[in-house]
Amino acid sequence: MKSPDQPTGLRRLCILGATGSIGTQTLDWVRSDARYSVSGLSAHQDIDGLIALGREFPDAALAAGDAAGVERVRDALGARRRILHGAQGLTELAEASDSDTVVAGIVGSPGLASTLAAVRCGKRVLLANKEALVMSGVLLLEAARESGAELIPIDSEHSALLQCLPAPCARSCIRGDTSDAGQWSQIARLWLTASGGPFWSRQDVDWAQVSVNEACAHPVWSMGRKISVDSATLVNKGLELIEASLLFSVPHSQVDVLVHPQGLVHALVEFADGSQIASLGAADMRIPIGYALAWPGRAERPVQRLDLASAPDLSFERIDARFAAVSLAREAMNSGQNAMIAYNAANEIAVDAFLQSKIKFDRIVPCIEDGLRRADPGTVRSIEDISQVQQQAISYAREWIA
Ligand code: MG
């Protein structure tokens, strides 16, 4: 999407989920670096936040979650402001020709259609929405290959993997084309680290009594509620395992997870000769966001620095039997795309029910297990197929919860 006369490094951003954790941290870069401008912003519920951003970025088109939100934005910013709404509005915003970079910062399945739309337009897509990739699998990667889009993960672990990989491998991942097996033969294994969430180091947890606040109190990262619960169950790591296997085009048996409570080593690449390269940095999401914005260069604004001399001792452990979410993700990958959609859908329904105090914390993973058992083997060929499989999985999960 870069026009030939555009100076290197200039990026016109559409930020989907602009008032959320990823959106807010992306805007930190925009405000500190004149190379970045904003042409589109969306917010689902935080209309006050969207209005404030609309004032700060007067040229940006806006999208609100629903028509009532649009009315409020219009009252505040005037009738002439371009304001879209709903799922269609998100897709239009993602496709608009005045942006070359789309930050896919919407959490969960509601972000799928707009992410896919941005990829189909051949833009650079900063992928925070791992669920979109888990649901659409190779469809999203094929779309990137066809359109020439650049798909750059801003999940910290996957950003770290990109940075550890040899440059030709990283480039081929970003373009969705890892068909040149030659350069990959030197890669033996990808390692993702997991902080373990708030309960890893506690042996006395009464899983049925875990409160929403406890589950959302992540020890390392400050994030939204859904992903915080996913980190507490380690479903987040299950989703990330699928994400890594797809993005880097390696079988899940070549992707492994280490619990690393200090959260300073984000990922490692193990090579055929036994050498391992790790990526370290402060637990600051602005680092992977800055990397994706500036790729193949480096962002220039200082963010939080990691001082290894004053860092705690680094420790690594294997996931133990208390956490089944990662092995369930492997099962889902073995079964096929439908099961991956079911894994994600059952989790979304269960986490939502937990956040509304309708189910206990210890029912989330069994709900996913049931969803996997009921998923048809097989795969999807279109976004319509995805939505059909998703609807089925949602109704199974609702049944199970009821
Ligand atoms: Mg992550």
Coordinates of C-alpha atoms and ligand atoms in Angstrom, one line a residue:
M1 CA 0.0 0.0 0.0
K2 CA 3.0 2.3 0.1
S3 CA 2.9 4.8 -2.7
P4 CA 6.2 5.1 -4.6
D5 CA 6.9 8.7 -3.5
Q6 CA 6.2 8.0 0.2
P7 CA 9.4 8.5 2.3
T8 CA 10.6 5.3 4.1
G9 CA 9.1 4.7 7.5
L10 CA 6.1 6.9 7.1
R11 CA 3.0 5.1 8.2
R12 CA -0.7 6.1 8.1
L13 CA -2.4 4.1 10.8
C14 CA -5.9 2.8 11.2
I15 CA -6.2 1.6 14.8
L16 CA -9.0 -0.9 15.5
G17 CA -9.6 -1.0 19.2
A18 CA -8.0 2.4 19.7
T19 CA -9.1 2.8 23.3
G20 CA -8.0 -0.7 24.4
S21 CA -4.6 -1.7 25.8
I22 CA -3.0 -2.2 22.4
G23 CA -4.6 0.9 20.9
T24 CA -3.5 3.1 23.7
Q25 CA 0.1 1.8 23.5
T26 CA 0.2 2.2 19.8
L27 CA -0.9 5.8 20.2
D28 CA 2.1 6.4 22.5
W29 CA 4.3 5.8 19.5
V30 CA 2.2 7.9 17.2
R31 CA 2.5 10.9 19.6
S32 CA 6.2 10.5 19.9
D33 CA 7.2 9.9 16.3
A34 CA 6.4 12.3 13.5
R35 CA 6.6 9.4 10.9
Y36 CA 3.3 8.0 12.2
S37 CA -0.1 9.6 11.5
V38 CA -3.6 8.4 12.3
S39 CA -6.3 8.1 9.6
G40 CA -8.8 5.8 11.3
L41 CA -9.8 4.9 14.9
S42 CA -12.4 2.6 16.3
A43 CA -13.8 1.9 19.7
H44 CA -16.6 -0.4 20.6
Q45 CA -17.9 0.8 24.0
D46 CA -15.6 3.5 25.2
I47 CA -17.3 6.4 23.4
D48 CA -15.9 9.1 25.7
G49 CA -12.4 7.8 24.8
L50 CA -13.3 7.8 21.1
I51 CA -14.5 11.4 21.3
A52 CA -11.3 12.5 23.0
L53 CA -9.2 10.8 20.3
G54 CA -11.5 12.3 17.7
R55 CA -10.6 15.7 19.0
E56 CA -6.9 14.9 19.2
F57 CA -6.8 13.5 15.6
P58 CA -9.3 15.7 13.7
D59 CA -8.6 14.1 10.3
A60 CA -9.2 10.6 11.4
A61 CA -12.3 8.7 10.4
L62 CA -14.0 7.1 13.4
A63 CA -16.0 3.9 14.0
A64 CA -18.2 3.3 17.1
G65 CA -19.7 0.0 18.2
D66 CA -23.3 0.9 17.4
A67 CA -25.7 3.6 16.2
A68 CA -26.2 5.1 19.7
G69 CA -22.4 5.5 19.9
V70 CA -22.4 7.3 16.6
E71 CA -25.0 9.7 17.8
R72 CA -23.0 10.6 20.9
V73 CA -19.8 11.1 18.8
R74 CA -21.7 13.3 16.4
D75 CA -23.2 15.4 19.2
A76 CA -19.7 16.0 20.5
L77 CA -17.7 16.4 17.3
G78 CA -20.3 17.8 14.8
A79 CA -22.4 16.4 12.0
R80 CA -19.7 16.7 9.3
R81 CA -17.3 14.2 11.0
R82 CA -17.1 10.8 9.2
I83 CA -18.3 8.2 11.7
L84 CA -19.0 4.6 10.9
H85 CA -20.5 1.9 13.0
G86 CA -20.9 -1.8 13.7
A87 CA -19.1 -4.7 12.0
Q88 CA -19.5 -3.2 8.5
G89 CA -18.1 0.1 9.8
L90 CA -15.0 -1.7 11.1
T91 CA -14.4 -3.4 7.8
E92 CA -14.8 -0.1 5.9
L93 CA -12.4 1.6 8.2
A94 CA -9.9 -1.3 7.7
E95 CA -10.2 -1.1 3.9
A96 CA -10.1 2.7 3.6
S97 CA -7.4 3.8 1.2
D98 CA -6.0 6.6 3.4
S99 CA -4.3 4.1 5.7
D100 CA -1.4 1.7 4.8
T101 CA -1.1 0.1 8.2
V102 CA -3.9 -1.5 10.3
V103 CA -3.5 -2.2 14.0
A104 CA -5.7 -5.2 14.7
G105 CA -6.3 -4.5 18.3
I106 CA -9.8 -5.8 18.8
V107 CA -10.0 -8.7 21.2
G108 CA -11.4 -12.0 20.0
S109 CA -13.7 -13.1 17.2
P110 CA -15.3 -9.7 16.6
G111 CA -11.9 -8.6 15.1
L112 CA -11.8 -11.3 12.4
A113 CA -13.7 -9.7 9.5
S114 CA -11.8 -6.4 9.8
T115 CA -8.4 -8.1 10.1
L116 CA -9.1 -10.2 7.1
A117 CA -10.3 -7.1 5.2
A118 CA -7.1 -5.3 5.9
V119 CA -5.0 -8.3 4.8
R120 CA -7.0 -8.6 1.6
C121 CA -6.2 -4.9 0.8
G122 CA -2.5 -5.7 1.0
K123 CA -1.8 -3.5 4.0
R124 CA 0.7 -3.9 6.8
V125 CA -1.3 -5.5 9.6
L126 CA -0.1 -5.4 13.1
L127 CA -1.7 -8.5 14.5
A128 CA -2.6 -8.3 18.2
N129 CA -5.8 -10.3 17.5
K130 CA -4.4 -13.8 17.8
E131 CA -8.0 -15.2 17.8
A132 CA -8.5 -14.0 14.2
L133 CA -5.5 -16.1 13.1
V134 CA -6.6 -19.1 15.2
M135 CA -10.1 -19.0 13.7
S136 CA -9.1 -18.4 10.1
G137 CA -5.8 -20.4 10.0
V138 CA -4.3 -20.7 6.6
L139 CA -7.1 -18.6 5.0
L140 CA -5.6 -15.5 6.5
L141 CA -2.1 -16.4 5.4
E142 CA -3.2 -17.3 1.9
A143 CA -5.0 -13.9 1.7
A144 CA -1.7 -12.2 2.8
R145 CA 0.2 -14.1 0.1
E146 CA -2.3 -13.1 -2.6
S147 CA -2.5 -9.4 -1.7
G148 CA 1.1 -8.8 -0.7
A149 CA 0.0 -7.8 2.8
E150 CA 2.6 -7.8 5.6
L151 CA 1.4 -9.7 8.6
I152 CA 3.5 -8.7 11.7
P153 CA 2.5 -10.2 15.0
I154 CA 2.6 -7.8 18.0
D155 CA 2.1 -10.6 20.5
S156 CA 5.3 -10.2 22.5
E157 CA 6.4 -13.9 22.1
H158 CA 5.8 -13.9 18.3
S159 CA 7.5 -10.6 17.9
A160 CA 10.4 -12.0 19.8
L161 CA 10.5 -15.1 17.6
L162 CA 10.6 -12.9 14.5
Q163 CA 13.6 -11.1 16.0
C164 CA 15.5 -14.3 16.7
L165 CA 14.9 -15.9 13.3
P166 CA 17.4 -15.4 10.5
A167 CA 16.2 -12.4 8.4
P168 CA 15.1 -14.3 5.3
C169 CA 12.9 -16.5 7.5
A170 CA 11.4 -13.5 9.3
R171 CA 10.7 -11.8 6.0
S172 CA 9.0 -14.9 4.5
C173 CA 6.8 -15.2 7.6
I174 CA 5.7 -11.6 7.4
R175 CA 4.7 -12.1 3.8
G176 CA 2.8 -15.3 4.6
D177 CA 5.0 -17.4 2.4
T178 CA 7.3 -19.9 4.0
S179 CA 7.3 -22.2 1.1
D180 CA 11.1 -22.0 0.7
A181 CA 11.9 -24.9 3.0
G182 CA 15.6 -24.6 2.5
Q183 CA 16.1 -21.7 4.9
W184 CA 13.9 -23.3 7.5
S185 CA 15.9 -26.6 7.7
Q186 CA 18.3 -24.9 10.2
I187 CA 15.4 -24.2 12.7
A188 CA 14.9 -27.1 15.1
R189 CA 12.4 -25.7 17.5
L190 CA 10.6 -22.5 18.6
W191 CA 10.1 -21.8 22.3
L192 CA 7.4 -19.6 23.7
T193 CA 7.7 -18.4 27.2
A194 CA 4.7 -18.0 29.6
S195 CA 4.6 -16.0 32.8
G196 CA 2.3 -18.7 34.2
G197 CA -0.3 -16.1 35.2
P198 CA -1.3 -15.2 38.8
F199 CA -1.7 -18.8 40.0
W200 CA 1.4 -20.6 38.7
S201 CA 3.5 -20.2 41.9
R202 CA 0.6 -20.9 44.3
Q203 CA 0.1 -24.5 45.3
D204 CA -2.9 -23.7 47.5
V205 CA -5.3 -22.3 44.9
D206 CA -9.0 -23.3 45.4
W207 CA -9.8 -23.1 41.7
A208 CA -13.5 -23.0 42.2
Q209 CA -13.2 -19.9 44.4
V210 CA -11.0 -17.8 42.2
S211 CA -12.5 -14.4 41.8
V212 CA -12.6 -12.2 38.7
N213 CA -10.2 -9.7 40.3
E214 CA -7.7 -12.4 41.2
A215 CA -7.8 -13.9 37.7
C216 CA -7.3 -10.5 36.1
A217 CA -4.4 -9.6 38.3
H218 CA -1.6 -10.5 35.9
P219 CA 1.8 -10.6 37.6
V220 CA 3.8 -9.2 34.7
W221 CA 1.8 -7.6 31.9
S222 CA -1.0 -5.0 32.2
M223 CA -3.7 -6.1 29.8
G224 CA -7.4 -6.2 29.1
R225 CA -9.7 -8.6 31.1
K226 CA -10.2 -11.3 28.5
I227 CA -6.6 -11.8 27.8
S228 CA -5.8 -11.6 31.6
V229 CA -8.2 -14.5 32.2
D230 CA -6.7 -16.4 29.3
S231 CA -3.3 -16.0 30.9
A232 CA -4.5 -17.3 34.2
T233 CA -5.9 -20.5 32.5
L234 CA -2.9 -20.6 30.1
V235 CA -5.5 -20.7 27.3
N236 CA -3.6 -17.7 26.0
K237 CA -0.5 -19.9 25.6
G238 CA -2.6 -22.5 23.8
L239 CA -3.8 -19.8 21.4
E240 CA -0.2 -18.6 21.0
L241 CA 1.0 -22.1 20.3
I242 CA -1.5 -22.3 17.4
E243 CA -0.6 -18.7 16.3
A244 CA 3.1 -19.6 16.2
S245 CA 2.6 -22.9 14.4
L246 CA 0.5 -21.0 11.7
L247 CA 2.6 -17.8 11.4
F248 CA 5.9 -19.6 11.2
S249 CA 4.6 -22.6 9.3
V250 CA 6.0 -25.2 11.6
P251 CA 4.2 -28.2 13.1
H252 CA 3.0 -27.7 16.6
S253 CA 5.3 -30.5 17.7
Q254 CA 8.2 -28.2 16.9
V255 CA 6.8 -25.4 19.1
D256 CA 7.2 -25.7 22.9
V257 CA 6.3 -23.7 26.0
L258 CA 8.4 -22.8 29.0
V259 CA 7.0 -21.1 32.1
H260 CA 9.3 -18.2 32.9
P261 CA 7.7 -16.2 35.7
Q262 CA 9.9 -13.1 35.4
G263 CA 8.6 -12.4 31.9
L264 CA 11.9 -11.0 30.6
V265 CA 12.8 -13.7 28.0
H266 CA 10.0 -13.6 25.5
A267 CA 10.9 -16.5 23.2
L268 CA 13.8 -18.6 21.9
V269 CA 14.7 -20.1 18.6
E270 CA 16.7 -23.4 18.7
F271 CA 18.8 -24.2 15.7
A272 CA 19.8 -27.5 14.2
D273 CA 23.3 -27.2 15.6
G274 CA 22.0 -26.9 19.2
S275 CA 22.5 -23.2 19.5
Q276 CA 19.6 -21.1 20.9
I277 CA 18.9 -17.4 20.4
A278 CA 16.7 -15.7 22.9
S279 CA 14.9 -12.4 22.8
L280 CA 14.9 -10.4 26.0
G281 CA 13.3 -7.1 26.9
A282 CA 11.2 -5.3 29.5
A283 CA 7.6 -6.5 29.7
D284 CA 6.4 -3.5 27.7
M285 CA 4.0 -4.1 24.8
R286 CA 5.3 -0.9 23.2
I287 CA 8.4 -2.8 22.2
P288 CA 6.7 -5.3 19.9
I289 CA 4.4 -2.5 18.6
G290 CA 7.4 -0.3 17.8
Y291 CA 9.2 -3.2 16.1
A292 CA 6.2 -3.9 13.9
L293 CA 5.7 -0.2 13.0
A294 CA 9.3 0.3 12.1
W295 CA 10.1 -3.1 10.5
P296 CA 12.5 -3.7 8.8
G297 CA 14.1 -0.8 10.7
R298 CA 14.0 -0.1 14.4
A299 CA 11.8 2.3 16.3
E300 CA 13.8 5.2 17.8
R301 CA 11.9 6.3 20.8
P302 CA 13.2 5.0 24.0
V303 CA 10.8 2.7 25.9
Q304 CA 11.3 1.0 29.2
R305 CA 14.8 -0.5 29.3
L306 CA 15.7 -3.9 30.7
D307 CA 18.7 -3.6 33.1
L308 CA 19.9 -7.2 33.4
A309 CA 22.3 -6.4 36.3
S310 CA 19.4 -5.4 38.5
A311 CA 16.9 -8.0 37.0
P312 CA 15.7 -10.9 39.2
D313 CA 17.2 -14.4 38.6
L314 CA 15.7 -16.0 35.5
S315 CA 14.0 -19.3 35.9
F316 CA 12.3 -21.7 33.5
E317 CA 9.9 -24.6 34.1
R318 CA 7.8 -27.0 32.2
I319 CA 4.0 -26.6 32.3
D320 CA 2.5 -29.0 34.9
A321 CA -0.6 -31.1 34.9
R322 CA -2.7 -28.3 36.6
F323 CA -2.9 -26.5 33.3
A324 CA -4.4 -28.5 30.4
A325 CA -5.0 -25.6 28.1
V326 CA -1.8 -26.0 26.1
S327 CA -2.2 -29.7 25.5
L328 CA -5.8 -29.1 24.4
A329 CA -4.6 -26.6 21.9
R330 CA -2.3 -29.3 20.5
E331 CA -5.3 -31.6 20.3
A332 CA -7.3 -28.9 18.4
M333 CA -4.4 -28.6 15.9
N334 CA -4.3 -32.3 15.4
S335 CA -8.1 -32.3 14.7
G336 CA -8.1 -29.5 12.2
Q337 CA -9.4 -26.0 11.6
N338 CA -12.9 -26.6 12.9
A339 CA -11.5 -27.7 16.3
M340 CA -9.3 -24.6 16.4
I341 CA -12.4 -22.5 15.9
A342 CA -14.2 -24.5 18.6
Y343 CA -11.3 -24.1 21.0
N344 CA -11.4 -20.3 20.6
A345 CA -15.3 -20.0 20.6
A346 CA -15.8 -22.2 23.7
N347 CA -13.1 -20.2 25.5
E348 CA -14.7 -16.9 24.6
I349 CA -18.1 -18.0 25.8
A350 CA -16.7 -19.5 29.0
V351 CA -14.5 -16.5 29.8
D352 CA -17.4 -14.1 29.3
A353 CA -19.6 -16.3 31.6
F354 CA -16.8 -16.3 34.2
L355 CA -16.4 -12.5 34.0
Q356 CA -20.2 -12.2 34.6
S357 CA -19.9 -14.6 37.5
K358 CA -22.1 -17.1 35.8
I359 CA -19.5 -19.9 36.0
K360 CA -16.6 -20.7 38.3
F361 CA -13.0 -20.2 37.1
D362 CA -12.4 -24.0 37.0
R363 CA -15.2 -24.6 34.5
I364 CA -13.5 -22.6 31.7
V365 CA -11.1 -25.3 30.5
P366 CA -13.6 -28.2 30.7
C367 CA -15.9 -26.1 28.6
I368 CA -13.2 -26.0 25.9
E369 CA -12.6 -29.7 26.3
D370 CA -16.3 -30.4 25.7
G371 CA -16.2 -28.1 22.6
L372 CA -13.3 -30.0 21.2
R373 CA -15.1 -33.3 21.7
R374 CA -18.1 -32.1 19.8
A375 CA -16.2 -30.3 16.9
D376 CA -16.6 -32.0 13.5
P377 CA -13.3 -33.0 12.0
G378 CA -12.6 -31.0 9.0
T379 CA -11.7 -27.6 7.7
V380 CA -13.1 -24.3 6.4
R381 CA -12.8 -22.6 3.1
S382 CA -14.4 -19.2 3.6
I383 CA -15.3 -16.7 6.2
E384 CA -18.9 -17.9 5.9
D385 CA -17.7 -21.4 6.8
I386 CA -15.8 -20.0 9.8
S387 CA -18.8 -18.2 11.1
Q388 CA -21.0 -21.3 10.7
V389 CA -18.6 -23.5 12.6
Q390 CA -18.2 -20.7 15.2
Q391 CA -22.0 -20.4 15.7
Q392 CA -22.2 -24.1 16.2
A393 CA -19.4 -24.1 18.8
I394 CA -21.0 -21.1 20.6
S395 CA -24.3 -22.9 20.9
Y396 CA -22.5 -26.1 22.2
A397 CA -20.6 -23.9 24.8
R398 CA -23.8 -22.2 25.9
E399 CA -25.6 -25.5 26.2
W400 CA -22.7 -26.9 28.3
I401 CA -22.7 -23.8 30.6
A402 CA -26.5 -23.9 31.0
Ligands
MG1 MG 1.6 -13.0 24.2

